[in-house]
XYZ file of C-alpha atoms in Angstrom:
306
model
C 0.000 0.000 0.000
C 1.434 3.375 -0.887
C 0.096 6.552 0.693
C -1.081 9.267 -1.649
C -1.895 12.932 -1.079
C -5.218 14.140 -2.314
C -5.204 17.792 -3.380
C -8.614 19.389 -3.218
C -9.375 22.511 -5.214
C -12.353 24.705 -5.805
C -15.384 23.118 -7.441
C -15.500 23.160 -11.189
C -16.788 26.491 -12.423
C -16.131 28.401 -9.181
C -13.695 31.287 -9.403
C -10.966 31.793 -6.799
C -10.651 35.412 -5.712
C -7.024 36.372 -5.121
C -6.425 39.721 -3.406
C -4.449 42.187 -5.460
C -0.935 42.814 -4.217
C 0.184 46.363 -3.423
C 3.954 46.298 -2.810
C 4.232 50.051 -3.353
C 1.849 50.760 -0.484
C 3.780 48.528 1.897
C 7.074 50.127 0.845
C 5.689 53.644 1.357
C 4.248 52.643 4.743
C 7.617 51.170 5.798
C 9.507 54.338 4.778
C 7.010 56.575 6.619
C 7.175 54.343 9.704
C 10.977 54.544 9.756
C 10.947 58.347 9.377
C 8.323 58.755 12.113
C 10.229 56.383 14.379
C 13.473 58.325 13.965
C 11.684 61.630 14.503
C 9.899 60.326 17.595
C 13.122 58.923 19.036
C 14.883 62.248 18.443
C 12.117 64.176 20.189
C 11.841 61.825 23.156
C 15.586 61.598 23.779
C 16.295 65.329 23.388
C 16.648 66.742 26.906
C 16.058 70.291 25.631
C 12.338 69.541 25.296
C 12.109 69.216 29.072
C 9.672 66.301 29.208
C 9.779 66.016 33.028
C 8.709 69.670 33.226
C 5.959 68.999 30.672
C 4.635 66.194 32.848
C 4.698 68.424 35.944
C 2.680 71.242 34.360
C 0.140 69.191 32.376
C -2.110 69.092 35.461
C -1.208 72.516 36.819
C -4.127 74.432 38.347
C -3.494 77.624 36.377
C -3.308 75.623 33.148
C -6.648 74.024 34.022
C -8.253 77.430 34.610
C -6.856 78.577 31.279
C -8.476 75.592 29.530
C -11.842 76.461 31.089
C -11.605 80.101 29.923
C -10.562 78.960 26.439
C -13.623 76.696 26.224
C -15.893 79.471 27.517
C -14.565 81.865 24.893
C -15.015 79.263 22.162
C -18.641 78.592 23.106
C -19.588 82.260 23.541
C -17.912 83.426 20.338
C -19.409 80.597 18.278
C -22.880 81.358 19.660
C -22.500 85.017 18.705
C -21.135 84.060 15.308
C -23.815 81.449 14.593
C -26.823 83.556 15.646
C -25.625 86.788 14.055
C -24.291 84.936 11.005
C -27.696 83.338 10.390
C -29.370 86.759 10.538
C -26.795 88.226 8.141
C -27.128 85.260 5.767
C -30.888 85.797 5.592
C -30.248 89.507 5.041
C -27.891 88.668 2.145
C -30.788 86.909 0.400
C -33.383 89.549 1.248
C -35.307 91.105 -1.652
C -34.771 94.492 0.039
C -31.646 96.034 -1.573
C -30.804 98.101 1.534
C -30.794 95.074 3.825
C -28.872 93.049 1.241
C -26.222 95.760 0.825
C -25.872 96.202 4.597
C -25.342 92.481 5.111
C -22.785 92.409 2.302
C -20.967 95.419 3.783
C -20.745 93.706 7.179
C -19.178 90.607 5.636
C -16.841 92.709 3.501
C -15.555 94.718 6.470
C -15.070 91.948 9.028
C -13.499 89.543 6.546
C -11.261 92.254 5.179
C -9.549 93.218 8.446
C -7.361 90.946 10.615
C -9.044 89.546 13.703
C -6.122 90.675 15.893
C -6.651 94.268 14.754
C -10.356 93.975 15.569
C -9.547 92.674 19.051
C -7.253 95.625 19.711
C -9.860 98.097 18.448
C -12.532 96.705 20.765
C -10.101 96.682 23.682
C -9.294 100.368 23.057
C -12.878 101.431 22.363
C -12.757 103.857 25.307
C -10.221 105.959 23.404
C -12.895 106.600 20.745
C -16.034 106.607 22.890
C -15.296 107.309 26.572
C -19.017 107.079 27.266
C -21.453 104.742 25.510
C -24.988 106.136 25.300
C -26.593 103.883 22.627
C -28.384 107.059 21.496
C -30.677 106.963 24.549
C -30.995 110.235 26.530
C -29.881 109.884 30.136
C -27.798 106.748 29.460
C -24.035 107.149 29.797
C -21.967 104.024 30.414
C -18.269 104.194 31.134
C -16.520 102.386 28.286
C -13.519 101.465 30.461
C -15.848 99.662 32.851
C -18.069 98.109 30.192
C -15.376 96.871 27.780
C -13.388 94.447 29.899
C -10.700 92.239 28.282
C -13.146 89.304 28.253
C -15.883 91.430 26.674
C -13.475 92.739 24.046
C -12.439 89.167 23.258
C -16.039 87.984 22.822
C -16.960 91.001 20.676
C -13.840 90.814 18.516
C -13.931 87.065 17.889
C -17.728 86.722 17.783
C -18.387 89.549 15.331
C -15.561 88.381 13.114
C -16.864 84.808 13.162
C -20.348 86.006 12.204
C -19.030 87.171 8.837
C -17.740 83.683 8.020
C -20.769 81.890 9.444
C -23.038 84.091 7.311
C -21.471 82.721 4.142
C -21.630 79.144 5.462
C -25.313 79.459 6.353
C -26.086 81.154 3.049
C -24.426 78.309 1.134
C -26.441 75.783 3.126
C -29.731 77.591 2.490
C -29.026 77.900 -1.221
C -28.277 74.161 -1.412
C -31.964 73.402 -0.701
C -33.975 73.073 -3.952
C -36.274 76.067 -4.628
C -39.206 73.701 -4.895
C -39.152 73.232 -1.131
C -39.912 76.914 -0.568
C -42.618 76.868 -3.222
C -44.247 73.832 -1.622
C -44.136 75.497 1.806
C -45.747 78.649 0.392
C -48.473 76.529 -1.194
C -49.197 75.054 2.247
C -49.675 78.563 3.653
C -46.443 78.802 5.659
C -44.928 82.243 6.184
C -41.351 83.047 5.154
C -40.169 82.681 8.754
C -41.965 79.358 9.219
C -40.613 78.113 5.903
C -37.084 79.016 6.911
C -37.391 77.482 10.376
C -39.322 74.309 9.564
C -38.384 73.462 5.987
C -35.201 75.134 4.755
C -32.842 75.136 7.761
C -33.393 71.454 8.737
C -32.416 70.387 5.210
C -29.542 72.852 5.018
C -27.958 71.523 8.221
C -26.127 68.688 6.451
C -24.311 71.334 4.382
C -23.853 73.765 7.278
C -22.566 71.333 9.921
C -19.184 70.282 8.370
C -17.763 73.820 7.861
C -19.290 74.929 11.166
C -17.384 72.153 12.930
C -14.202 73.316 11.245
C -14.933 76.899 12.295
C -15.450 75.751 15.904
C -12.094 73.985 15.942
C -10.509 77.018 14.327
C -12.134 79.283 16.914
C -10.680 77.197 19.726
C -7.196 77.884 18.393
C -7.942 81.495 17.445
C -8.770 82.246 21.080
C -5.025 82.155 21.717
C -4.947 85.679 20.235
C -6.701 87.048 23.309
C -3.464 86.577 25.230
C -2.479 90.027 23.889
C -5.420 91.423 25.902
C -4.226 89.698 29.098
C -7.215 87.347 29.108
C -6.020 84.334 31.182
C -6.738 81.677 28.562
C -4.652 78.548 28.020
C -1.816 80.242 26.141
C -1.679 83.257 28.484
C -1.537 80.914 31.495
C 1.408 79.091 29.936
C 3.090 82.414 29.137
C 2.640 83.585 32.718
C 4.369 80.474 34.027
C 7.326 80.480 31.650
C 7.834 84.217 32.175
C 8.520 83.304 35.794
C 10.400 80.010 35.341
C 12.075 80.690 31.940
C 10.976 77.216 30.760
C 9.488 78.436 27.508
C 9.591 75.279 25.369
C 8.082 72.871 27.952
C 5.188 75.251 28.688
C 4.475 75.766 24.993
C 4.421 71.974 24.607
C 1.941 71.748 27.489
C -0.354 74.275 25.798
C -0.022 72.479 22.455
C -0.895 69.103 24.009
C -4.064 70.492 25.570
C -5.072 72.204 22.334
C -4.633 68.881 20.506
C -6.651 66.998 23.134
C -9.588 69.407 22.996
C -9.593 69.651 19.187
C -9.545 65.853 18.979
C -12.630 65.652 21.202
C -14.363 68.294 19.093
C -13.449 66.389 15.921
C -15.124 63.241 17.265
C -18.252 65.234 18.116
C -18.231 66.819 14.657
C -17.996 63.370 13.024
C -21.063 61.992 14.789
C -23.008 65.236 14.288
C -22.321 65.108 10.556
C -23.333 61.441 10.535
C -26.611 62.298 12.263
C -27.641 65.013 9.790
C -26.462 63.003 6.760
C -28.879 60.133 7.422
C -30.790 59.198 4.312
C -28.756 61.444 1.993
C -25.443 59.591 1.723
C -24.246 56.055 2.342
C -23.323 55.607 5.997
C -19.731 54.520 6.562
C -18.553 52.459 9.476
C -17.632 54.502 12.515
C -13.971 54.645 13.617
C -14.764 52.379 16.592
C -16.267 49.755 14.302
C -13.297 49.987 11.960
C -10.964 49.445 14.894
C -13.066 46.514 16.065
C -12.904 45.066 12.570
C -9.117 45.348 12.474
C -8.910 43.594 15.843
C -11.299 40.878 14.707
C -14.008 41.836 17.211
C -17.624 41.461 16.130
C -18.844 41.174 12.575
C -16.410 42.293 9.897
C -18.848 42.049 7.020
C -20.755 39.449 5.059
C -17.688 37.408 3.987
C -16.772 34.404 6.064
C -13.699 32.245 5.921
C -14.408 28.623 5.125
């Protein structure tokens, strides 16, 4: 008796799917991994970065207070920008030429001047108007008392952001087919009801992505208020390294916290976009599901290994 090996193959007529090879991708990934590894090793082993100092100040109380003020500024300025920007966007599409020209002039002015210059103007408003009356007889407010550094920061950043949000909202509104407005008018809805109940809900899937980017950009733009002595994250780091002369470690601390907060905002933006895009585009797997698929956890799809 002689033993024989039986080789089994696919059934007759069944095609064998062989994955396509991509040697160039693996080579590029290997080169990038080597470069990143060398760069990371250089950064971690360079004593001039002061990593022990970075670790000491990451949880510093003053740094924590600076993070809170940075988040407060981001929220307040984005609220001002979103509300005022929506009003300006509607004004840009108004049939009234005066309102339309005024809205255009607002966008032209605030987009045409640097935000740092606007912050300094608001901070020094008392030099132009020592008393603010709002045109009301008997009302005279001291500008030095009213325009605090925090107020100047909110006004400067918020009014500037409104100019950009106006264009974002206008693009979202114009992305809705005109037939939606005509159908709403046929149902007897007013212009305000049509905008609130029909147009804006559909425009949100176009408005949300750039608005998320503007929010992340606003978080980083708040670092400009350090010139007004507002104790935000960057100013808190500057106050510490002005006393300890450890400039690089404190700047690294501020950068790490900016990255952490922007990463959290990016995750929120992703799921918000996914929520408003339901029914309009094909839903992709979330990053957590992709990670689970790479680790072999849960269902990876409809294919199964035999």
